[in-house]
Short mmCIF file of C-alpha atoms in Angstrom, two decimals:
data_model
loop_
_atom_site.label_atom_id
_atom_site.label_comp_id
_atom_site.label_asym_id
_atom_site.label_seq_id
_atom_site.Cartn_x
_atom_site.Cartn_y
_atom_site.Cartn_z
CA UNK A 1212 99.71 58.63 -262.49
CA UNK A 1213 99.02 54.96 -262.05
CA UNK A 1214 99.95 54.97 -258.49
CA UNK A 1215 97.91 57.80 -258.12
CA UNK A 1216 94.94 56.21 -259.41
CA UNK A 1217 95.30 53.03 -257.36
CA UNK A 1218 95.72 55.30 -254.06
CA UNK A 1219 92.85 57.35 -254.59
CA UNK A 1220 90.99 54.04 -255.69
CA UNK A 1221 92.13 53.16 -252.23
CA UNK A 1222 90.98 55.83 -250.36
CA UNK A 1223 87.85 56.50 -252.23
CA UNK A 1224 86.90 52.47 -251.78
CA UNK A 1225 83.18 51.77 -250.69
CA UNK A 1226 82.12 55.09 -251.40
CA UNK A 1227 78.21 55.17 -252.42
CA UNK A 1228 77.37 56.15 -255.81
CA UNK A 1229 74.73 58.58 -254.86
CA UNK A 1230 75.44 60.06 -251.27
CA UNK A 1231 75.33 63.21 -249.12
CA UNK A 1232 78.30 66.14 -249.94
CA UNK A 1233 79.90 68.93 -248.64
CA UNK A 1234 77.78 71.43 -249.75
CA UNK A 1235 74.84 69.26 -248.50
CA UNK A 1236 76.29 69.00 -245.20
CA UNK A 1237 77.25 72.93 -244.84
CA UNK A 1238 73.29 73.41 -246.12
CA UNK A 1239 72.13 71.24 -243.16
CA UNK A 1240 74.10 72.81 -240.63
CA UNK A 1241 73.26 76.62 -241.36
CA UNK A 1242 69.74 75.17 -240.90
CA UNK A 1243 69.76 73.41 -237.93
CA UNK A 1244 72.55 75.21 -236.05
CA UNK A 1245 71.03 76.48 -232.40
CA UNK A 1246 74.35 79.13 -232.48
CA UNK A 1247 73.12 80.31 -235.73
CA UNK A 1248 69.53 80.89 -234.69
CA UNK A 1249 70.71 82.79 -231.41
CA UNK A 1250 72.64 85.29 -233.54
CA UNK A 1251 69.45 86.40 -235.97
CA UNK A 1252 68.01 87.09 -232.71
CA UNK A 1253 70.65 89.55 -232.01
CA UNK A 1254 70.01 90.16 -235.82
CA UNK A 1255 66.22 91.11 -234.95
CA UNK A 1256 66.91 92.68 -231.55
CA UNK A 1257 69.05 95.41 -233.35
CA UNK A 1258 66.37 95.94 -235.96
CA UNK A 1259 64.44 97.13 -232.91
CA UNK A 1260 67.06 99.11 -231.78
CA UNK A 1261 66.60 101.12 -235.00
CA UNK A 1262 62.88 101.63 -234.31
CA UNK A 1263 63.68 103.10 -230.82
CA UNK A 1264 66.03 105.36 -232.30
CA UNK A 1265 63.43 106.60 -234.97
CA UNK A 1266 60.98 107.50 -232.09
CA UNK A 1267 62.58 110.27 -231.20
CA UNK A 1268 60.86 112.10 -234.46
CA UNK A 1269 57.65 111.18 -233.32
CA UNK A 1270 55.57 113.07 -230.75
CA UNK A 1271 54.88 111.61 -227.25
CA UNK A 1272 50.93 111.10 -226.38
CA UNK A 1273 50.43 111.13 -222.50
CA UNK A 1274 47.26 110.71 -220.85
CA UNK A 1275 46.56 110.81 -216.70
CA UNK A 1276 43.80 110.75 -214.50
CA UNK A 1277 44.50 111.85 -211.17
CA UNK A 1278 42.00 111.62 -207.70
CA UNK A 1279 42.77 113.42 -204.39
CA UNK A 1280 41.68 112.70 -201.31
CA UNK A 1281 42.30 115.84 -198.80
CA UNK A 1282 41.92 115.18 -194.76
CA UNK A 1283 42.50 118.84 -193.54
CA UNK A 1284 42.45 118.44 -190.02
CA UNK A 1285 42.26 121.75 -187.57
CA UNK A 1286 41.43 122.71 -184.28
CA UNK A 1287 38.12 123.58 -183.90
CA UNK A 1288 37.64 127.51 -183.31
CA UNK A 1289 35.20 129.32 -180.94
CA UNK A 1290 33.67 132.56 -181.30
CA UNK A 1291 31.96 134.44 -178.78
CA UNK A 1292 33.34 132.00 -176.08
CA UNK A 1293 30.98 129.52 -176.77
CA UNK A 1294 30.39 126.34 -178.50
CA UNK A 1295 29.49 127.41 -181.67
CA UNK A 1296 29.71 126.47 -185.55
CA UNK A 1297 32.10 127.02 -188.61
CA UNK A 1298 31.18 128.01 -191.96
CA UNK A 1299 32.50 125.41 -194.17
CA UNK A 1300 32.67 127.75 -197.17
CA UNK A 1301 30.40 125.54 -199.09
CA UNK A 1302 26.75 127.03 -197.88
CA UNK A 1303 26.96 125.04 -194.93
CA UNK A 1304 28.20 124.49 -191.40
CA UNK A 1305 30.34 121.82 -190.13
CA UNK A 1306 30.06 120.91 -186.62
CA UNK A 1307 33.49 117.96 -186.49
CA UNK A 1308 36.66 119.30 -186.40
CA UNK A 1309 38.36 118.94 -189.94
CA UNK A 1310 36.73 119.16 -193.46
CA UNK A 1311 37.35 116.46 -196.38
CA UNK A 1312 38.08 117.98 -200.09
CA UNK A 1313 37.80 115.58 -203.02
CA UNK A 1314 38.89 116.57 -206.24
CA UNK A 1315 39.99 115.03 -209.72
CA UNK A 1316 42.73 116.09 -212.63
CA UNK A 1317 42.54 114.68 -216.16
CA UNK A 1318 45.51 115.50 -217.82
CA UNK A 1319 46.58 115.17 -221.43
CA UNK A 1320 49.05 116.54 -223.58
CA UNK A 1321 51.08 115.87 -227.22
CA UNK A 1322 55.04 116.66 -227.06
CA UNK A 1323 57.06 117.39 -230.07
CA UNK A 1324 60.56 117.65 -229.79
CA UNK A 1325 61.48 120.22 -232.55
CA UNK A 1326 65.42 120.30 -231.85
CA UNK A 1327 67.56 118.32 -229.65
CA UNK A 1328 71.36 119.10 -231.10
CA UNK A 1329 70.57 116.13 -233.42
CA UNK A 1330 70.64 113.81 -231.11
CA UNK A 1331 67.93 111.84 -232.55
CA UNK A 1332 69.40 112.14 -236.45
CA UNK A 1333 72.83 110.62 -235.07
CA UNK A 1334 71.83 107.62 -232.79
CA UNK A 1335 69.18 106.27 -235.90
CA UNK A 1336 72.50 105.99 -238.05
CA UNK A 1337 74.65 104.84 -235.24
CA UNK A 1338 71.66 102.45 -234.65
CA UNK A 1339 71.80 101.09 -238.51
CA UNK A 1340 75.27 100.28 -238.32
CA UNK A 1341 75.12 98.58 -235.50
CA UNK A 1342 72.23 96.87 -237.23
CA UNK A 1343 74.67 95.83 -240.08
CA UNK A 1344 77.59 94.58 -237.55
CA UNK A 1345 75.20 92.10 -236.70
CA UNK A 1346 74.34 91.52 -240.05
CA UNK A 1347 77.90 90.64 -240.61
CA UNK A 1348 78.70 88.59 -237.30
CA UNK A 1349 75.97 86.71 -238.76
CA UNK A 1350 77.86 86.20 -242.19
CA UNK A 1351 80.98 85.77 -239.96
CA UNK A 1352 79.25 82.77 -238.03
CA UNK A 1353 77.73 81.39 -241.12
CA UNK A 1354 81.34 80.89 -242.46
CA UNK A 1355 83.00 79.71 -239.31
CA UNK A 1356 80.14 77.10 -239.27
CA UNK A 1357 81.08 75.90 -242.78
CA UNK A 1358 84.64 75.82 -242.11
CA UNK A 1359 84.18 73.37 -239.20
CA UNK A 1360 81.57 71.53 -241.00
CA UNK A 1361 84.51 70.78 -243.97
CA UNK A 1362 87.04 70.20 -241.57
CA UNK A 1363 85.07 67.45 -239.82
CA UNK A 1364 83.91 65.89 -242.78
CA UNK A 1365 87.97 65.83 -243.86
CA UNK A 1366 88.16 64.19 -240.97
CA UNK A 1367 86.22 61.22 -241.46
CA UNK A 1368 87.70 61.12 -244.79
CA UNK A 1369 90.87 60.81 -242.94
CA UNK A 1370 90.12 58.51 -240.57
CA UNK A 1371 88.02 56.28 -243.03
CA UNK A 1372 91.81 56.39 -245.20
CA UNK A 1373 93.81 55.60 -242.13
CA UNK A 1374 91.33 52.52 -242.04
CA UNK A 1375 91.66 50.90 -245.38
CA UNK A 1376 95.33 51.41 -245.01
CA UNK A 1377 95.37 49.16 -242.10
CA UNK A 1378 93.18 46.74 -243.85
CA UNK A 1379 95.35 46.66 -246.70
CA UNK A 1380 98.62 46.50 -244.01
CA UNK A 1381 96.48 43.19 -242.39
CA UNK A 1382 95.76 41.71 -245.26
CA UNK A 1383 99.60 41.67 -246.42
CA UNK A 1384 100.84 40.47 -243.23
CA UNK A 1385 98.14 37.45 -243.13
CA UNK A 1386 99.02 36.17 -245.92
CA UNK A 1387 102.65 36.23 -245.44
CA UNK A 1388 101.94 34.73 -241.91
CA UNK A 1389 99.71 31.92 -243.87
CA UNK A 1390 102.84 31.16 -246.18
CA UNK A 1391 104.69 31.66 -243.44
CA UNK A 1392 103.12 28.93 -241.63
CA UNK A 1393 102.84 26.70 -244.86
CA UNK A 1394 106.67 27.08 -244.91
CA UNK A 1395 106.81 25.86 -240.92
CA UNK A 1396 104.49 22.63 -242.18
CA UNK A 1397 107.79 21.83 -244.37
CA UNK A 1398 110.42 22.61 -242.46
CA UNK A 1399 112.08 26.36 -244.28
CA UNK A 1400 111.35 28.35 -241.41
CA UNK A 1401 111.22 27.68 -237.62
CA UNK A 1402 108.37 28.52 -235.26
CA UNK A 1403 110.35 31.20 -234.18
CA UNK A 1404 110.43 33.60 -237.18
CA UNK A 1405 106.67 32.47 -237.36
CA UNK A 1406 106.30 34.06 -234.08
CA UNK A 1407 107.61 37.51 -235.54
CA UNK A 1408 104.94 37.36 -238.12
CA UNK A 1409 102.35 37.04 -235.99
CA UNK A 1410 103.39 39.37 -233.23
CA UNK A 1411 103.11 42.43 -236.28
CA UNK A 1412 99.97 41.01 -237.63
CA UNK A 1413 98.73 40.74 -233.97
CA UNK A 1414 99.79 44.71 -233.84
CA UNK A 1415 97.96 45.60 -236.84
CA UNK A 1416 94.68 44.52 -236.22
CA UNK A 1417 94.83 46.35 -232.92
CA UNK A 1418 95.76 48.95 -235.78
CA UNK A 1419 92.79 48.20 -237.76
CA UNK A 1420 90.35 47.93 -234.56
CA UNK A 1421 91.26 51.37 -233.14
CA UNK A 1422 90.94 52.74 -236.60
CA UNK A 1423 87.60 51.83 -236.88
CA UNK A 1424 86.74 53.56 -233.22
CA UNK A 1425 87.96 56.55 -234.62
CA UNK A 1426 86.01 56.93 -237.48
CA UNK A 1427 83.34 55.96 -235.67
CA UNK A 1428 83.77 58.79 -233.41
CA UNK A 1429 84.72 61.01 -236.03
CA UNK A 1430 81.36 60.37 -237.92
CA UNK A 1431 79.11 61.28 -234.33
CA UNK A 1432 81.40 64.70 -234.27
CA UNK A 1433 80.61 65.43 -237.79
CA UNK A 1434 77.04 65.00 -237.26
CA UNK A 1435 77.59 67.08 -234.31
CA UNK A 1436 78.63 70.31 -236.16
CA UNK A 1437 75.90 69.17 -238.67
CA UNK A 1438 73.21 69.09 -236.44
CA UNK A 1439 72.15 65.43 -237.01
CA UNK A 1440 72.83 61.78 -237.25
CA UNK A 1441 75.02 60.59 -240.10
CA UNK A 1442 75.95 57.21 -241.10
CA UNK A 1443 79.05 56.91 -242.85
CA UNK A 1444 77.15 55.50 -245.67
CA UNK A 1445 75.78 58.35 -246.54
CA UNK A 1446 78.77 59.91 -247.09
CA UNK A 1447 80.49 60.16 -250.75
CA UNK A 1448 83.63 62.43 -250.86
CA UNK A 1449 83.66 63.20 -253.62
CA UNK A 1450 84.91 66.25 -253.58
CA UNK A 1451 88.46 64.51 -252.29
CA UNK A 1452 88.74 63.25 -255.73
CA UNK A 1453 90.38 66.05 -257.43
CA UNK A 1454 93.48 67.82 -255.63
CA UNK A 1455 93.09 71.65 -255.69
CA UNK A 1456 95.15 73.59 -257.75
CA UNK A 1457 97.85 76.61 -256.66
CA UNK A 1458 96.80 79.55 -255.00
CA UNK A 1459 97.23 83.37 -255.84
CA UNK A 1460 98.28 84.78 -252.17
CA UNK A 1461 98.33 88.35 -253.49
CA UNK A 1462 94.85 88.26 -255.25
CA UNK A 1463 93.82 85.82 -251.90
CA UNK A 1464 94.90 89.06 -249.62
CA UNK A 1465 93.04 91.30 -251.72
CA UNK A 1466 89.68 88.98 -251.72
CA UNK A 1467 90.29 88.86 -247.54
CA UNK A 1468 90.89 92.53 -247.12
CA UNK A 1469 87.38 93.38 -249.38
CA UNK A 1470 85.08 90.78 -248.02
CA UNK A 1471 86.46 89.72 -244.03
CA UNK A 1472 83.45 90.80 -242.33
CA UNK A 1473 85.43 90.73 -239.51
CA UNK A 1474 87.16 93.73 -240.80
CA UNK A 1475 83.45 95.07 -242.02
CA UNK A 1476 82.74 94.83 -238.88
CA UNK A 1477 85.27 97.21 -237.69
CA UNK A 1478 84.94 99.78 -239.94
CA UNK A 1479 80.96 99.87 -239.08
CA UNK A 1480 81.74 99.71 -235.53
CA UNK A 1481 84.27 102.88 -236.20
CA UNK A 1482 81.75 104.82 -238.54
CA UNK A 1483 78.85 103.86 -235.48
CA UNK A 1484 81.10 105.09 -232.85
CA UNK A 1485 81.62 108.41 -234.41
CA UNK A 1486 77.93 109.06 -235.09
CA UNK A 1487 77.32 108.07 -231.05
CA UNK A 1488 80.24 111.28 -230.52
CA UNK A 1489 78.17 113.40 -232.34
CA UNK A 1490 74.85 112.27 -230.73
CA UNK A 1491 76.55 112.59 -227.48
CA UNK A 1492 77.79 116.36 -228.42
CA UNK A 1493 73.88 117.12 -228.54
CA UNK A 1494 73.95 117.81 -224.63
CA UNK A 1495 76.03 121.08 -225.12
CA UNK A 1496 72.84 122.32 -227.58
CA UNK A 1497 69.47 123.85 -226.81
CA UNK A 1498 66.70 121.42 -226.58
CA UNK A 1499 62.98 122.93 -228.19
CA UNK A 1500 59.69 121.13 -227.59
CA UNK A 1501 56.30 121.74 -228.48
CA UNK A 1502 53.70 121.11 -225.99
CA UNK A 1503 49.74 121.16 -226.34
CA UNK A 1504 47.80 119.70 -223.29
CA UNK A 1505 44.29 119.95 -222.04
CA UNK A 1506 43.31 119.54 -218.75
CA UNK A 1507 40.21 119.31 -216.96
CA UNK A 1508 39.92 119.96 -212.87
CA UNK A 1509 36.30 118.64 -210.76
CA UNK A 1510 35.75 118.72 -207.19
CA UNK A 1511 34.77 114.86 -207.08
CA UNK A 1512 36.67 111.57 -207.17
CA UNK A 1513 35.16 111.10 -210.36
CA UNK A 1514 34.97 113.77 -213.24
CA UNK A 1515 31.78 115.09 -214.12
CA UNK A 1516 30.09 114.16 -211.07
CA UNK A 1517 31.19 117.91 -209.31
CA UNK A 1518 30.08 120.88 -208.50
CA UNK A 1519 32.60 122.89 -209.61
CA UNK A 1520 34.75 121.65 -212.66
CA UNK A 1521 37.42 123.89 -214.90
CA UNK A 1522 39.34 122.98 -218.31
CA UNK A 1523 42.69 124.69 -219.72
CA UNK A 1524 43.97 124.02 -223.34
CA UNK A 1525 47.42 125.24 -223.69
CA UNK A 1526 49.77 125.61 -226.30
CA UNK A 1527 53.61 125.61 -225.22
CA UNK A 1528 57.14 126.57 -226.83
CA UNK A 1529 59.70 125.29 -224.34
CA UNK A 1530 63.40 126.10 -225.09
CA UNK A 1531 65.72 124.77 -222.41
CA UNK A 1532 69.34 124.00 -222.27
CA UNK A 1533 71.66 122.37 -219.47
CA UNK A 1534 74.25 124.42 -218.50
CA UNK A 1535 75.90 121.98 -216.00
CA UNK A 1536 75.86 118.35 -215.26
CA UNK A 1537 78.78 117.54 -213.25
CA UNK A 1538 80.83 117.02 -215.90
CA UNK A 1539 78.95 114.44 -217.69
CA UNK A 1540 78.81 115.62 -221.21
CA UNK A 1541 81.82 116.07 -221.77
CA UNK A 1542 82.74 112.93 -220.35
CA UNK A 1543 80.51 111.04 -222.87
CA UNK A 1544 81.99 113.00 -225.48
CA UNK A 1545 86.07 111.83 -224.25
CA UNK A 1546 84.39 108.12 -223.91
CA UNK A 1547 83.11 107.85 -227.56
CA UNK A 1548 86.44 109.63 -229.14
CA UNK A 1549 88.89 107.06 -226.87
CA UNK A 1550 86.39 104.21 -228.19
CA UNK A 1551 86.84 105.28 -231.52
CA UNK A 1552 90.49 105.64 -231.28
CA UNK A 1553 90.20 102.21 -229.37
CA UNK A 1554 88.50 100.62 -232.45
CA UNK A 1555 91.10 101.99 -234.94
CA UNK A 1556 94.05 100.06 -233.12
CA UNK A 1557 91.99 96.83 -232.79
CA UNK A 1558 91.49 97.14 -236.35
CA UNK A 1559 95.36 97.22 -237.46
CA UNK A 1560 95.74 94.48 -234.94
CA UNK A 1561 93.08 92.13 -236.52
CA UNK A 1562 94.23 92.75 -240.34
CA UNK A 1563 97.57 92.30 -239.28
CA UNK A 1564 97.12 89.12 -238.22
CA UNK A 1565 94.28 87.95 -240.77
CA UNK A 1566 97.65 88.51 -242.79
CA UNK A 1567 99.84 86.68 -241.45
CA UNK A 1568 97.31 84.04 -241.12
CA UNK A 1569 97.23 84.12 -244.63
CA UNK A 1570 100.35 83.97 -245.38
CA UNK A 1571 101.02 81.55 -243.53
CA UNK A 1572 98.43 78.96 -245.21
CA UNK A 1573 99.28 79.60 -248.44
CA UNK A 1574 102.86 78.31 -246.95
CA UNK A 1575 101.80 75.40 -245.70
CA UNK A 1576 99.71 74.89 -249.04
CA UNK A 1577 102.35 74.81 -251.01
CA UNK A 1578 104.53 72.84 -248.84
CA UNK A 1579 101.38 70.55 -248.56
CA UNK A 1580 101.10 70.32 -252.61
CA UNK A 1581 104.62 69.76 -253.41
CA UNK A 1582 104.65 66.79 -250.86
CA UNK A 1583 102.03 64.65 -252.67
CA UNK A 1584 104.33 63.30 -255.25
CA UNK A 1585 107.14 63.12 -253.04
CA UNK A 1586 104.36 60.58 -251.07
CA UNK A 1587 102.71 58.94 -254.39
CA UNK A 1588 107.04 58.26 -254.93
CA UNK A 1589 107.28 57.13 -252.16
CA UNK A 1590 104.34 54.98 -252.17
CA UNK A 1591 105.70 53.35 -255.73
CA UNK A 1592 109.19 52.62 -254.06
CA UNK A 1593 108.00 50.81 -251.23
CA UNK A 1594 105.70 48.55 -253.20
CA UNK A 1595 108.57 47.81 -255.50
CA UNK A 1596 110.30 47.11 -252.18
CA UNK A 1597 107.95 44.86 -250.81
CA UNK A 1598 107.67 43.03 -253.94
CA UNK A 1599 111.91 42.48 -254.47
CA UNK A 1600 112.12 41.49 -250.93
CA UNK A 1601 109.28 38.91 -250.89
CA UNK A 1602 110.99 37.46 -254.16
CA UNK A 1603 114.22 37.35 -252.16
CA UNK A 1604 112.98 35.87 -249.37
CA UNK A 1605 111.31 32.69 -251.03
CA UNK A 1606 114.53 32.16 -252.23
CA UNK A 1607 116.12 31.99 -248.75
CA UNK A 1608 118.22 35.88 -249.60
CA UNK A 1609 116.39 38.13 -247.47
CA UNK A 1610 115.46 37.25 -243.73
CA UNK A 1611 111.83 37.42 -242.34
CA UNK A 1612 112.82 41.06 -240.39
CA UNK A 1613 113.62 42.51 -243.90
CA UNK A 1614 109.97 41.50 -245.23
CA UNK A 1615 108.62 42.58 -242.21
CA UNK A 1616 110.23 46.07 -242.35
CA UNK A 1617 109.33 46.28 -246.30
CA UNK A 1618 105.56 46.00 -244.86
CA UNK A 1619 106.16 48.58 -242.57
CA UNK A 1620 107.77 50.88 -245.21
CA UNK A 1621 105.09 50.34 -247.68
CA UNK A 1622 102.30 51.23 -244.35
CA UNK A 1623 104.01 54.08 -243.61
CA UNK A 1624 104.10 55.32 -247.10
CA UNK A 1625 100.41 54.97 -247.26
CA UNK A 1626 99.79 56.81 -243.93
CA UNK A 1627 102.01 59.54 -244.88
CA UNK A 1628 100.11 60.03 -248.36
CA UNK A 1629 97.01 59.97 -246.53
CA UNK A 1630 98.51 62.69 -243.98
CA UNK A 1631 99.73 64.96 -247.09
CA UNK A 1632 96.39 64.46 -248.50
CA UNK A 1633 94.56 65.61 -245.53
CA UNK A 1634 97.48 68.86 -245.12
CA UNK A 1635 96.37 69.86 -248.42
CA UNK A 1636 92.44 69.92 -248.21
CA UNK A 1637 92.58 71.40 -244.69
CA UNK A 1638 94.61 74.40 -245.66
CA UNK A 1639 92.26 74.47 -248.94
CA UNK A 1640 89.19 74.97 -247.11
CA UNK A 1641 91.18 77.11 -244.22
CA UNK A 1642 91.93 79.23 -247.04
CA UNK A 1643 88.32 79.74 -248.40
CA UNK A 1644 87.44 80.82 -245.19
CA UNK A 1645 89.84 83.53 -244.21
CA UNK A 1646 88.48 84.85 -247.88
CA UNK A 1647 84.93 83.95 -247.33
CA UNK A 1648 84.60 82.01 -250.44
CA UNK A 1649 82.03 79.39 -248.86
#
């Protein structure tokens, strides 16, 4: 316990007391996100999907205004073998040889579709489910967004580890290069074993320096998947402090199985696609509308302005029914049972491998939890290492390769805790997510 206190003192150096958290983080990015903003459009855009589908129990208004021009040309007729005139019809002669007939139609009428093989019943609930597949994509996303959000920030946390390790590695070395060149100002050591200290010091602050590019980087990527800029700073894992417990993979599987929405998603999809059969099945059923139109007919461009003018009100029951078309019923019908059946396999396929998935992490968990005292062991052997050696080699027992490789053991210790550490919480949150516990 006191090793692990000093490592996670280690890691957990600089941190602020007051700084910016997971949860914060996931918060910032469901907010600012451009992917998640594009999928409540879809969200929206199948909302008005649903509206279209409800029209169809509404009646249809249509209104038309319609002006004819006619040029009736005709060769001019004789009668009595000489040049004389034609009757136009309208009281009056016309001496040219065609006659011009203007007329205009106003047209209105009110549809009402009384039976369609409920067509119209069928596509509003395939239209709702498809409303709630998006609903769930958009729960999907939301997850997959925090997931990546906790993985990056892990991964500062890593990197920012990985850096204070090399710090720590530096700081050994220069002081055994210091001593080692206080021991070359009296004569116990020559410049050549001085040489091998400084060629692994040299070495580790290239160490250190690339360290510090990659949690530099690793900081920009985070606030990448965030949606801003982040200074390390701000940053206070604390949520690295405590080491998860075990996990139940049975009662995990069960969690997964009721709450994927991938797997919601299916089963909506499947449900959707058997309510599109059945709207599709409507073309093999009567269709019945109810018509009432009124129509008014003038012999000018513009009604009203005529000498003659008529109006009709009508009242219509129209049963019809298609008894052919070329096949393409039925084919619609084949299409949305083989899309059903279609959805059914993808379905197995998917949980089958969310399992496995599953199984898999809770694997690697383990593996990942049993491995962090093996490293905190490991850790307190190499310091006890490191400090027998260093004793043994003031005294002139142990030669300057043999403190130099007790360095390197005690590093390596260090970077493999940190690597266990990081095995752990990535599975963790991994885990969360194939259960949708964010």
């Amino acid at each position: 316990m006191k090793v692990l206190n000093l490592v996670v003192g280690i890691l957990l150096a600089a941190s602020p007391a007051f700084g910016i958290g997971l949860e914060e983080l996931q918060d910032k990015a469901l907010e600012k996100r451009e992917i998640l903003k594009r999928y409540i459009v879809n969200l929206e855009k199948s909302e008005k999907d649903s509206v279209l589908a409800r029209a169809g129990y509404y009646p249809s208004v249509d209104v038309s205004y319609q002006m004819n021009k006619i040029d009736d040309k005709s060769p001019s007729l004789e009668l009595g073998g000489g040049g004389g005139s034609l009757d136009s019809g309208f009281g009056g002669s016309v001496d040219s040889s065609f006659s011009a007939t203007d007329s205009s139609i106003f047209y209105s009428a009110v549809t009402w579709n009384l039976f369609n093989g409920f067509k119209d019943r069928y596509s509003i609930e395939s239209a709702e489910l498809l409303t709630e597949v998006e609903e769930l994509q958009l729960d999907g996303l939301t997850q997959d967004i925090q997931l990546n959000v906790a993985l990056q920030y892990l991964n500062v946390y890593e990197r920012r580890a990985n850096l204070e390790v090399a710090r720590k590695n530096y700081e050994t070395l220069q002081k055994i290069y210091q001593d080692g060149k206080n021991r070359l100002d009296v004569g116990l050591i020559d410049r050549n074993e001085l040489l091998k200290f400084k060629v692994d010091l040299d070495d580790t602050l290239i160490q250190v320096e690339a360290a510090k590019g990659g949690l530099e980087k690793s900081v920009i990527l985070l606030g990448r998947v965030v949606g801003e800029d982040l200074r390390l700073a701000l940053l206070d894992f604390e949520e690295f402090e405590n080491i998860p417990g075990g996990k139940d993979l049975e009662g995990n599987m069960a969690l997964m199985l009721a709450r994927r929405s991938e797997l919601q998603v299916f089963d909506k999809l499947i449900e959707a696609s058997m309510y599109q059969r059945q709207a599709d099945q409507s073309g093999y059923y009567p269709k019945v509308d109810l018509v009432g139109s009124y129509s008014y007919f003038d012999d000018d461009l513009i009604g009203g302005r005529g000498n003659v003018g008529s109006e009709e009100l009508r009242a219509q029951l129209v049963l019809s029914m298609n008894l052919y078309r070329g096949g393409a019923t039925q084919a619609r019908v084949a299409k949305a049972r083989l899309e059903t059946q279609g959805l059914h396999y993808d379905m197995k396929e998917r949980k089958d491998t969310l399992k496995t998935e599953l199984q898999n992490l809770h694997i690697d968990y383990s593996v990942s939890l049993r491995n962090i005292e093996v490293a905190l062991v490991s850790i307190e052997q190499a310091e006890e290492n490191l400090r027998i050696t260093r004793l043994k080699y003031n005294e002139g027992l142990q030669r300057e390769s043999d403190l130099l490789d007790a360095v390197a053991n005690l590093s390596r210790a260090q970077y493999n805790y940190v690597a266990v550490l990081q095995n752990v919480f990535s599975n963790h949150f991994k885990i969360l997510r194939m259960v949708e516990a964010f």
